Coordinates of C-alpha atoms in Angstrom, one line a residue:
Chain M
M1 CA 121.8 99.1 178.6
N2 CA 124.4 96.4 178.6
I3 CA 126.7 96.3 175.5
G4 CA 129.5 94.2 177.0
G5 CA 130.2 91.0 175.1
S6 CA 127.5 92.0 172.6
G7 CA 129.7 92.4 169.6
F8 CA 130.4 96.1 170.4
A9 CA 134.2 95.7 170.6
A10 CA 134.4 93.7 167.3
L11 CA 132.2 96.1 165.4
F12 CA 134.0 99.1 166.8
Y13 CA 137.4 97.6 165.9
K14 CA 136.1 96.7 162.4
E15 CA 134.8 100.3 161.8
L16 CA 138.2 101.8 163.0
L17 CA 140.1 99.4 160.7
R18 CA 137.8 100.2 157.8
F19 CA 138.5 103.9 157.8
W20 CA 142.2 103.5 158.7
R21 CA 142.7 101.2 155.7
V22 CA 141.8 104.1 153.4
A23 CA 143.4 106.8 155.5
F24 CA 144.4 108.9 152.5
Q25 CA 140.8 109.3 151.6
T26 CA 139.3 109.4 155.2
V27 CA 142.0 111.4 157.1
A28 CA 144.6 113.0 154.8
A29 CA 142.2 114.4 152.2
P30 CA 140.0 116.3 154.7
V31 CA 143.1 117.6 156.5
L32 CA 144.4 119.0 153.3
T33 CA 141.0 120.6 152.5
A34 CA 140.9 122.3 155.9
L35 CA 144.5 123.5 155.4
L36 CA 143.5 125.0 152.0
Y37 CA 140.5 126.8 153.6
L38 CA 142.9 128.3 156.2
L39 CA 145.5 129.4 153.6
I40 CA 142.9 130.9 151.3
F41 CA 140.9 132.7 154.0
S42 CA 144.0 134.0 155.7
H43 CA 145.3 135.3 152.4
V44 CA 142.0 137.1 151.6
L45 CA 141.0 138.3 155.1
E46 CA 144.1 138.6 157.2
A47 CA 145.3 142.2 157.5
D48 CA 144.4 143.4 160.9
R49 CA 141.0 141.8 161.1
Q50 CA 140.2 140.5 164.6
V51 CA 137.4 138.5 166.3
Y52 CA 137.1 138.3 170.1
G53 CA 140.4 140.3 170.1
V54 CA 142.3 137.5 168.4
P55 CA 143.6 137.6 164.8
Y56 CA 141.0 136.2 162.3
T57 CA 143.2 133.3 161.2
S58 CA 143.6 132.2 164.9
F59 CA 139.8 132.5 165.3
L60 CA 139.3 130.4 162.2
V61 CA 141.5 127.4 163.3
P62 CA 139.1 126.0 166.0
G63 CA 136.2 126.4 163.6
L64 CA 138.0 124.5 160.9
V65 CA 139.0 121.8 163.3
M66 CA 135.5 121.3 164.6
M67 CA 134.0 121.4 161.1
A68 CA 136.4 118.6 160.2
V69 CA 135.4 116.7 163.3
L70 CA 131.7 117.0 162.5
Q71 CA 131.8 116.3 158.8
N72 CA 134.1 113.3 159.1
A73 CA 132.1 111.8 161.9
F74 CA 129.0 112.0 159.8
A75 CA 130.9 110.7 156.7
N76 CA 132.3 107.7 158.7
S77 CA 129.0 106.1 159.9
S78 CA 126.9 107.1 156.9
S79 CA 129.3 105.9 154.2
S80 CA 130.1 102.7 156.1
L81 CA 126.4 101.8 156.3
I82 CA 125.4 102.8 152.8
Q83 CA 128.3 101.0 151.3
S84 CA 127.6 97.8 153.2
K85 CA 123.9 98.1 152.3
V86 CA 124.6 98.6 148.6
T87 CA 127.2 95.8 148.5
G88 CA 125.2 93.5 150.8
S89 CA 127.9 93.0 153.3
I90 CA 125.6 94.5 156.0
L91 CA 124.6 90.9 156.3
F92 CA 127.8 90.2 158.2
V93 CA 126.6 92.4 161.1
L94 CA 122.9 91.5 160.9
L95 CA 123.4 87.8 161.2
P96 CA 125.5 87.6 164.4
P97 CA 124.0 88.2 167.8
I98 CA 125.0 91.9 167.9
S99 CA 122.5 93.9 170.0
Y100 CA 121.0 97.1 168.6
A101 CA 122.7 99.1 171.4
A102 CA 126.1 97.6 170.5
F103 CA 125.5 98.4 166.9
F104 CA 124.7 102.0 167.7
W105 CA 127.6 102.6 170.1
A106 CA 130.1 100.9 167.8
F107 CA 129.2 103.1 164.8
V108 CA 128.9 106.3 166.9
A109 CA 132.2 105.7 168.7
A110 CA 134.1 104.9 165.6
A111 CA 132.6 108.0 163.9
A112 CA 133.6 110.2 166.8
I113 CA 137.2 108.7 166.7
R114 CA 137.6 109.4 163.0
G115 CA 136.3 112.9 163.6
L116 CA 138.9 113.4 166.4
V117 CA 141.7 112.0 164.3
V118 CA 140.9 114.3 161.4
G119 CA 140.4 117.2 163.8
L120 CA 143.7 116.5 165.4
G121 CA 145.3 116.3 162.0
V122 CA 143.8 119.7 160.9
W123 CA 145.1 121.3 164.2
L124 CA 148.6 119.9 163.7
V125 CA 149.0 120.9 160.1
T126 CA 147.7 124.4 160.8
L127 CA 150.1 124.9 163.8
P128 CA 153.1 125.9 161.7
F129 CA 151.0 128.6 160.0
V130 CA 148.8 129.7 162.9
P131 CA 150.1 128.5 166.3
V132 CA 146.9 128.3 168.4
A133 CA 146.7 126.1 171.5
P134 CA 143.7 125.4 173.7
L135 CA 143.4 127.4 176.9
Q136 CA 140.9 124.9 178.4
P137 CA 141.5 121.5 176.7
W138 CA 138.7 119.8 178.5
W139 CA 136.1 121.9 176.8
V140 CA 137.8 121.2 173.5
L141 CA 137.7 117.4 174.1
L142 CA 134.2 117.4 175.5
F143 CA 132.7 119.4 172.6
A144 CA 134.7 117.4 170.0
L145 CA 133.5 114.1 171.4
L146 CA 129.9 115.1 171.8
G147 CA 129.8 116.8 168.4
G148 CA 131.4 113.8 166.8
A149 CA 128.9 111.5 168.5
I150 CA 126.0 113.6 167.4
L151 CA 127.1 113.7 163.8
G152 CA 128.0 110.0 164.0
A153 CA 124.5 109.2 165.2
L154 CA 123.0 111.4 162.4
G155 CA 125.2 109.4 160.0
V156 CA 123.8 106.1 161.3
I157 CA 120.3 107.4 160.6
A158 CA 121.3 108.8 157.1
G159 CA 123.2 105.6 156.2
I160 CA 120.2 103.4 157.1
W161 CA 117.6 105.7 155.5
A162 CA 119.4 106.1 152.2
D163 CA 119.0 103.4 149.6
K164 CA 121.5 104.9 147.2
F165 CA 124.5 107.1 147.4
D166 CA 122.6 110.0 145.7
Q167 CA 120.2 110.1 148.7
L168 CA 123.1 110.2 151.1
A169 CA 124.8 113.0 149.2
A170 CA 121.5 115.0 149.4
F171 CA 121.4 114.5 153.2
Q172 CA 125.0 115.6 153.4
N173 CA 124.9 118.5 151.1
F174 CA 121.4 119.9 152.0
L175 CA 121.5 119.3 155.7
V176 CA 124.9 118.6 157.2
L177 CA 126.9 121.0 155.1
P178 CA 124.6 124.1 155.6
L179 CA 124.3 123.4 159.3
T180 CA 128.1 123.3 159.7
M181 CA 129.0 126.1 157.3
L182 CA 126.3 128.4 158.8
S183 CA 127.2 127.7 162.4
G184 CA 130.0 130.2 163.0
V185 CA 132.9 128.3 161.7
F186 CA 134.1 131.3 159.7
Y187 CA 132.6 134.1 161.7
S188 CA 131.2 135.1 165.1
I189 CA 127.4 135.3 165.0
H190 CA 127.7 138.8 166.6
S191 CA 128.8 140.0 163.2
L192 CA 125.4 138.9 161.8
P193 CA 122.2 141.0 161.6
T194 CA 119.9 140.4 164.6
F195 CA 117.5 138.2 162.7
W196 CA 120.3 135.8 161.6
Q197 CA 121.8 135.8 165.0
A198 CA 118.5 134.6 166.3
V199 CA 118.2 131.9 163.6
S200 CA 121.8 130.7 164.4
H201 CA 120.6 129.9 168.0
Y202 CA 118.3 127.2 166.5
N203 CA 121.3 125.5 164.8
P204 CA 122.7 123.0 167.3
V205 CA 126.0 122.9 165.4
F206 CA 126.5 126.6 166.4
Y207 CA 126.7 125.5 170.1
M208 CA 129.2 122.7 169.2
I209 CA 131.5 125.2 167.4
D210 CA 131.0 127.9 170.0
G211 CA 131.7 125.7 172.9
F212 CA 134.7 124.1 171.2
R213 CA 136.1 127.6 170.4
H214 CA 135.6 128.6 174.0
G215 CA 138.1 125.8 174.9
F216 CA 140.7 127.6 172.7
F217 CA 140.2 131.2 173.6
G218 CA 138.1 131.2 176.8
I219 CA 135.7 133.5 174.9
S220 CA 132.5 132.5 173.1
D221 CA 129.2 133.9 171.8
V222 CA 127.2 132.0 174.5
A223 CA 128.3 130.5 177.8
P224 CA 130.0 127.1 177.3
E225 CA 127.7 125.6 180.0
Q226 CA 124.7 126.6 177.9
S227 CA 126.3 125.2 174.8
L228 CA 127.0 122.0 176.6
A229 CA 123.4 121.6 177.8
V230 CA 122.1 122.1 174.2
V231 CA 124.7 119.7 172.7
A232 CA 124.1 117.1 175.4
A233 CA 120.3 117.3 175.0
C234 CA 120.7 117.0 171.2
F235 CA 122.9 113.9 171.6
A236 CA 120.5 112.3 174.1
G237 CA 117.5 113.0 171.7
L238 CA 119.3 111.7 168.7
A239 CA 120.6 108.7 170.5
L240 CA 117.2 107.7 171.7
L241 CA 115.7 108.1 168.2
T242 CA 118.5 106.1 166.6
L243 CA 118.2 103.3 169.2
A244 CA 114.5 103.2 168.7
L245 CA 114.9 102.9 165.0
L246 CA 117.6 100.2 165.3
K247 CA 115.4 98.3 167.8
R248 CA 112.6 98.2 165.3
G249 CA 115.0 97.1 162.6
W250 CA 114.0 100.1 160.5
K251 CA 115.1 99.6 156.9
L252 CA 117.5 96.9 158.0
R253 CA 115.2 94.0 158.8
T254 CA 112.1 93.7 156.6
Chain E
M1 CA 110.1 62.7 160.7
P2 CA 112.6 60.5 162.6
A3 CA 112.3 60.7 166.4
M4 CA 115.0 63.2 167.2
R5 CA 115.4 66.6 168.9
V6 CA 114.1 69.4 166.8
A7 CA 116.8 71.7 165.5
V8 CA 114.7 74.2 163.6
S9 CA 110.9 74.6 164.0
F10 CA 108.7 76.7 161.8
A11 CA 105.2 77.0 163.2
G12 CA 102.5 78.6 161.0
V13 CA 104.9 81.2 159.5
L14 CA 103.2 83.9 157.6
K15 CA 105.1 86.7 155.9
R16 CA 103.6 89.3 153.6
F17 CA 105.2 92.1 151.6
G18 CA 102.4 94.5 151.0
A19 CA 99.7 92.5 149.2
F20 CA 102.1 89.7 148.3
T21 CA 102.1 86.7 150.6
A22 CA 105.6 85.3 150.5
L23 CA 105.1 82.6 153.2
D24 CA 101.6 81.3 153.7
G25 CA 101.5 79.4 157.0
V26 CA 104.7 77.3 156.7
S27 CA 105.0 74.7 159.4
L28 CA 108.0 72.4 159.4
D29 CA 110.3 70.7 161.9
I30 CA 113.9 69.9 161.0
G31 CA 115.6 67.3 163.2
E32 CA 118.9 67.7 164.8
G33 CA 121.7 66.2 162.7
E34 CA 119.5 66.1 159.6
F35 CA 120.7 67.0 156.1
F36 CA 117.6 68.8 154.9
G37 CA 116.7 70.1 151.5
L38 CA 114.5 73.1 150.7
L39 CA 113.5 73.1 147.0
G40 CA 111.3 75.1 144.9
P41 CA 111.2 77.4 141.9
N42 CA 112.3 81.0 142.0
G43 CA 109.9 83.0 144.2
A44 CA 108.7 79.9 146.1
G45 CA 109.7 81.5 149.4
K46 CA 112.8 79.6 150.3
T47 CA 115.0 82.6 150.8
T48 CA 112.3 84.5 152.7
L49 CA 111.9 81.5 155.0
I50 CA 115.7 81.5 155.6
S51 CA 115.6 85.3 156.1
C52 CA 112.9 84.9 158.8
L53 CA 115.0 82.2 160.4
A54 CA 118.1 84.4 160.4
G55 CA 116.2 87.4 161.7
L56 CA 116.6 89.4 158.5
A57 CA 112.9 89.4 158.0
R58 CA 110.2 89.5 160.6
V59 CA 107.3 87.1 160.5
D60 CA 103.7 88.6 160.5
Q61 CA 102.4 85.5 162.2
G62 CA 103.7 82.3 163.6
S63 CA 107.1 81.5 165.2
I64 CA 110.5 80.1 164.5
A65 CA 112.8 78.5 167.0
V66 CA 116.4 77.2 166.7
L67 CA 117.1 74.4 169.2
G68 CA 114.1 75.7 171.2
H69 CA 115.2 79.3 171.2
D70 CA 112.7 81.7 169.6
V71 CA 114.4 83.8 166.8
V72 CA 112.7 87.0 168.0
R73 CA 112.4 86.8 171.8
D74 CA 115.7 85.0 172.3
Y75 CA 117.4 86.2 169.1
R76 CA 120.9 86.4 170.5
T77 CA 121.0 82.7 171.5
A78 CA 119.2 81.7 168.3
R79 CA 121.7 83.5 166.1
R80 CA 124.7 81.9 168.0
L81 CA 123.3 78.5 167.0
L82 CA 122.9 79.4 163.3
G83 CA 125.5 79.7 160.5
I84 CA 124.1 81.1 157.3
V85 CA 125.7 81.1 153.9
P86 CA 123.8 83.8 151.9
Q87 CA 122.9 83.4 148.3
E88 CA 124.4 86.7 147.2
L89 CA 128.1 86.9 146.6
V90 CA 128.9 89.6 149.2
F91 CA 132.1 90.7 150.8
D92 CA 133.8 93.5 152.7
P93 CA 136.5 94.9 150.4
F94 CA 138.6 96.4 153.2
F95 CA 139.9 93.2 154.7
T96 CA 141.9 90.1 154.0
V97 CA 140.4 86.7 154.2
R98 CA 141.9 86.1 157.7
E99 CA 140.8 89.5 159.0
T100 CA 137.3 88.9 157.7
L101 CA 137.1 85.6 159.6
R102 CA 138.7 87.0 162.7
I103 CA 136.2 89.9 162.7
Q104 CA 133.3 87.5 162.1
S105 CA 134.5 85.3 165.0
A106 CA 134.7 88.4 167.3
Y107 CA 131.0 89.3 166.4
F108 CA 130.2 86.0 168.1
G109 CA 132.4 86.8 171.1
L110 CA 135.3 84.5 170.0
R111 CA 138.6 86.2 170.5
R112 CA 141.1 83.4 170.0
N113 CA 139.8 81.4 167.1
D114 CA 142.8 81.0 164.9
D115 CA 143.1 77.2 165.2
W116 CA 139.5 76.7 163.9
I117 CA 139.9 79.5 161.3
D118 CA 143.0 77.6 160.0
E119 CA 141.1 74.4 159.9
I120 CA 138.3 76.0 157.9
L121 CA 140.7 77.6 155.5
H122 CA 142.4 74.3 155.0
N123 CA 139.2 72.4 154.4
L124 CA 137.9 75.0 151.9
D125 CA 141.3 75.2 150.2
L126 CA 141.8 78.8 151.1
T127 CA 145.0 78.6 153.2
D128 CA 147.2 80.2 150.5
K129 CA 144.6 83.0 150.2
A130 CA 144.4 83.8 153.9
D131 CA 146.3 87.1 153.5
S132 CA 144.8 88.1 150.2
N133 CA 142.4 91.0 150.2
M134 CA 138.8 90.0 149.5
R135 CA 138.7 92.1 146.3
R136 CA 141.5 90.0 144.7
L137 CA 139.6 86.7 145.0
S138 CA 137.7 85.0 142.2
G139 CA 133.9 84.5 142.5
G140 CA 134.4 80.9 143.6
M141 CA 137.0 81.9 146.2
K142 CA 134.6 84.5 147.6
R143 CA 131.9 81.9 147.8
R144 CA 134.3 79.7 149.9
V145 CA 134.9 82.6 152.2
L146 CA 131.2 83.1 152.7
V147 CA 131.0 79.4 153.7
A148 CA 133.9 80.0 156.1
Q149 CA 132.3 83.0 157.7
A150 CA 129.2 81.0 158.4
L151 CA 131.3 78.3 160.2
V152 CA 133.6 80.5 162.3
H153 CA 131.5 80.1 165.4
R154 CA 130.9 76.3 164.9
P155 CA 127.1 76.7 164.7
P156 CA 125.2 73.5 165.3
V157 CA 122.7 74.5 162.5
I158 CA 124.1 75.5 159.1
V159 CA 122.0 77.0 156.4
L160 CA 123.3 77.0 152.9
D161 CA 121.3 79.2 150.5
E162 CA 122.3 78.2 147.0
P163 CA 125.9 77.7 148.1
T164 CA 127.2 76.2 144.8
A165 CA 125.6 78.7 142.4
G166 CA 128.3 79.6 139.8
V167 CA 130.9 77.4 141.5
D168 CA 133.2 75.1 139.6
V169 CA 132.9 71.3 139.9
E170 CA 136.1 70.9 141.9
L171 CA 135.0 73.4 144.6
R172 CA 131.5 71.9 144.6
Q173 CA 132.9 68.5 145.4
G174 CA 135.3 69.8 148.0
L175 CA 132.6 71.9 149.6
W176 CA 130.2 68.9 149.9
R177 CA 132.9 66.7 151.3
F178 CA 133.4 69.3 154.1
I179 CA 129.7 69.9 154.7
R180 CA 129.1 66.1 154.8
R181 CA 131.8 65.8 157.4
L182 CA 130.2 68.5 159.5
N183 CA 126.9 66.7 159.1
Q184 CA 128.5 63.4 160.2
D185 CA 129.9 65.3 163.2
G186 CA 126.3 66.2 164.2
H187 CA 125.7 69.6 162.6
T188 CA 122.2 70.1 161.1
I189 CA 122.4 71.2 157.5
I190 CA 119.6 73.0 155.7
L191 CA 120.2 73.4 152.0
T192 CA 118.5 75.3 149.2
T193 CA 119.7 74.5 145.8
H194 CA 118.8 74.6 142.2
Y195 CA 121.0 71.6 141.5
L196 CA 118.5 68.8 142.1
E197 CA 121.1 66.1 141.8
E198 CA 122.9 67.7 144.8
A199 CA 119.7 67.6 146.9
E200 CA 119.0 64.0 145.8
T201 CA 122.5 62.9 146.7
L202 CA 122.9 64.8 149.9
C203 CA 119.6 65.4 151.6
Q204 CA 117.8 62.9 153.8
R205 CA 114.6 64.8 153.7
I206 CA 113.2 67.4 151.3
A207 CA 110.5 70.0 151.4
L208 CA 109.2 71.2 148.1
M209 CA 107.8 74.8 148.2
K210 CA 105.8 76.9 145.8
R211 CA 104.1 80.2 146.3
G212 CA 105.0 80.3 150.0
R213 CA 103.6 76.9 150.8
I214 CA 105.1 73.5 151.4
L215 CA 103.7 71.2 148.7
A216 CA 105.5 68.0 149.7
L217 CA 107.6 67.0 152.7
D218 CA 109.1 63.6 153.0
S219 CA 112.3 61.6 152.9
T220 CA 114.1 61.8 149.6
A221 CA 113.6 58.1 149.1
N222 CA 109.9 58.3 149.7
L223 CA 109.5 61.3 147.4
L224 CA 111.2 59.5 144.7
A225 CA 109.1 56.4 145.3
R226 CA 105.8 58.3 145.5
F227 CA 106.2 60.9 142.8
S228 CA 108.7 59.6 140.4
G229 CA 108.9 56.6 138.2
H230 CA 111.4 55.0 136.0
A231 CA 111.7 56.3 132.4
L232 CA 111.9 53.9 129.5
V233 CA 113.9 55.5 126.6
L234 CA 113.2 53.8 123.2
Q235 CA 115.2 54.3 120.1
L236 CA 112.7 53.5 117.4
A237 CA 113.9 52.0 114.1
E238 CA 113.7 54.2 110.9
G239 CA 110.2 54.9 109.8
Q240 CA 108.6 53.6 113.0
C241 CA 106.2 55.5 115.2
L242 CA 104.9 55.1 118.7
P243 CA 101.7 53.1 119.0
E244 CA 98.5 55.1 120.0
A245 CA 98.2 53.1 123.2
L246 CA 101.5 54.4 124.5
R247 CA 101.0 58.1 123.7
S248 CA 99.5 58.8 127.1
C249 CA 102.7 57.8 128.9
C250 CA 105.0 59.5 126.4
R251 CA 107.1 62.2 128.2
A252 CA 109.3 63.4 125.4
V253 CA 110.2 62.8 121.8
R254 CA 113.7 63.6 120.5
G255 CA 114.0 62.6 116.9
R256 CA 113.6 58.8 116.9
E257 CA 114.1 58.7 120.6
V258 CA 111.0 58.4 122.7
E259 CA 110.8 58.7 126.5
L260 CA 108.0 56.9 128.3
A261 CA 107.1 57.2 131.9
L262 CA 106.8 54.0 133.9
E263 CA 104.9 54.3 137.2
R264 CA 106.2 51.0 138.3
L265 CA 108.9 48.7 136.9
D266 CA 106.4 45.9 136.3
A267 CA 104.7 48.1 133.7
L268 CA 107.7 47.5 131.4
E269 CA 106.3 44.1 130.3
G270 CA 103.0 45.7 129.2
V271 CA 104.8 48.4 127.2
L272 CA 106.9 45.8 125.4
A273 CA 103.8 43.7 124.7
I274 CA 102.1 46.7 123.0
L275 CA 105.1 47.4 120.9
R276 CA 105.3 43.8 119.8
Q277 CA 101.5 43.8 119.0
A278 CA 101.9 46.9 116.9
G279 CA 104.8 45.5 115.1
V280 CA 107.1 48.4 116.1
T281 CA 110.8 47.7 115.7
V282 CA 113.0 49.1 118.5
A283 CA 116.6 49.8 117.7
D284 CA 117.7 50.3 121.3
L285 CA 116.2 50.8 124.7
R286 CA 117.4 51.8 128.2
L287 CA 115.8 52.2 131.6
Q288 CA 116.4 55.4 133.6
P289 CA 116.1 55.3 137.4
P290 CA 113.7 57.8 139.2
D291 CA 115.2 61.3 139.8
L292 CA 114.3 64.3 141.8
E293 CA 113.9 66.5 138.8
D294 CA 110.9 64.3 137.9
V295 CA 109.5 64.7 141.4
F296 CA 110.1 68.4 141.2
M297 CA 108.3 68.8 137.9
R298 CA 105.4 66.7 139.0
I299 CA 104.8 68.4 142.3
V300 CA 105.7 72.0 141.5
G301 CA 104.4 71.8 138.0
V302 CA 106.9 74.4 136.7
A303 CA 106.9 72.8 133.3
E304 CA 105.2 70.0 131.6
A305 CA 107.1 67.3 129.8
T306 CA 105.3 67.1 126.5
P307 CA 105.4 64.4 123.9

């Protein structure tokens, strides 16, 4: 799949510039939200509560960072697409000779980058309150990149599927938000009843959060290799599906 | 069609949206360097035809090629050869005019294109707006940017879908001067417009469409000669009325003014003879040359001129 010289660089750059132009909304706001989560949860639950033998607030930070990565990656590709569809400016990327593969990778890469930028922001603003540094940074980077790419690809599908903002909000609120909130961001799944522990293993976001957290503490609910396999398989499946839809021109070319 | 290389070829293009047939076997060749007009009432299929050419819509049957490159099989080359000005006034609100044009250039693989961008901005009178955000531009300015976006990669075939809708006279004149120059430089221009006088003035050949079919395809001069005639406008004197023998060629009555259709100029003598014979006094008369609106009405039959 050759995407060199196919419009990838231009579309990727445009997508980066697009979210950077409104950085208060796309970066600063989610960082502040995550910080508020941390302050409120740490105020309510601090005391001597520990998970994996680390203080709860330290345990919480990687989850909040990864949740920010995932939600913002999804928001980037989906909102860019729905907005350009609603305003009609999607024409500007449909008329040039941009291949469907370049289209996919540009949106996914830009979404992952926004996720990483917001995630980095969340980590940096929480540092003064809860100084947590990754023990194994490569796991952190790998899961953040793959998680951002998965949610970026999901955002491409949602952005193309939705005809109005209301439909996109439904996708986000009834699928993405529950998947991320119920994935172990705020807790270890070992604290759940057996049934819900089993259910959590069917949530791919759980593996993203768990693997990411492993990079910080070297401890996780499942082995990071297993999480990586699940996450990589999810990305491969979603990428193939999205590429097939783009190749068909699904909901973009009549 | 004049003997020249084919710039755009539509071969038996059929496009359906559910039970509705938007294009019903359209076949048409547009020569390289032509200034070609695509006319028809709303819903005729003009924009669908352009969408199929641009790859925004997929044909159910038939094929389309740009300078020999199929728009489906060889879509990347075909799209490089096309510059399309869409009908809708669309823009990306995040960027300035110059950024918009640089990004659009980069989509076509052009990294260093500022000289040409500056020239387009100058020709479209946008130079002082180059660093303005798109949101701050008036409708007419945004329309100019759409034209500029279509031209950034110097496409040999330029398609303008209603480019002057809602645009002031000054811009319209400036835009046509620029488009004419591009046409003289060898660019093929395909124009859809509701302004028939524009098509009549600019286009060498015209296709008239209705309900997804081409009803007439000829040079503008031939269409005018075949389907239009002169109009004789009479100002009847007070209390006079049109003789019965002339009622069949009466197109319109506006107070004491009567408009008669003349198939040929030599029919004028016969009309004057009937008026003389009937003793009708004419206060004033004038002869109007054929126009495309007349051709359009006759062929497309959107409205009937009634006496």
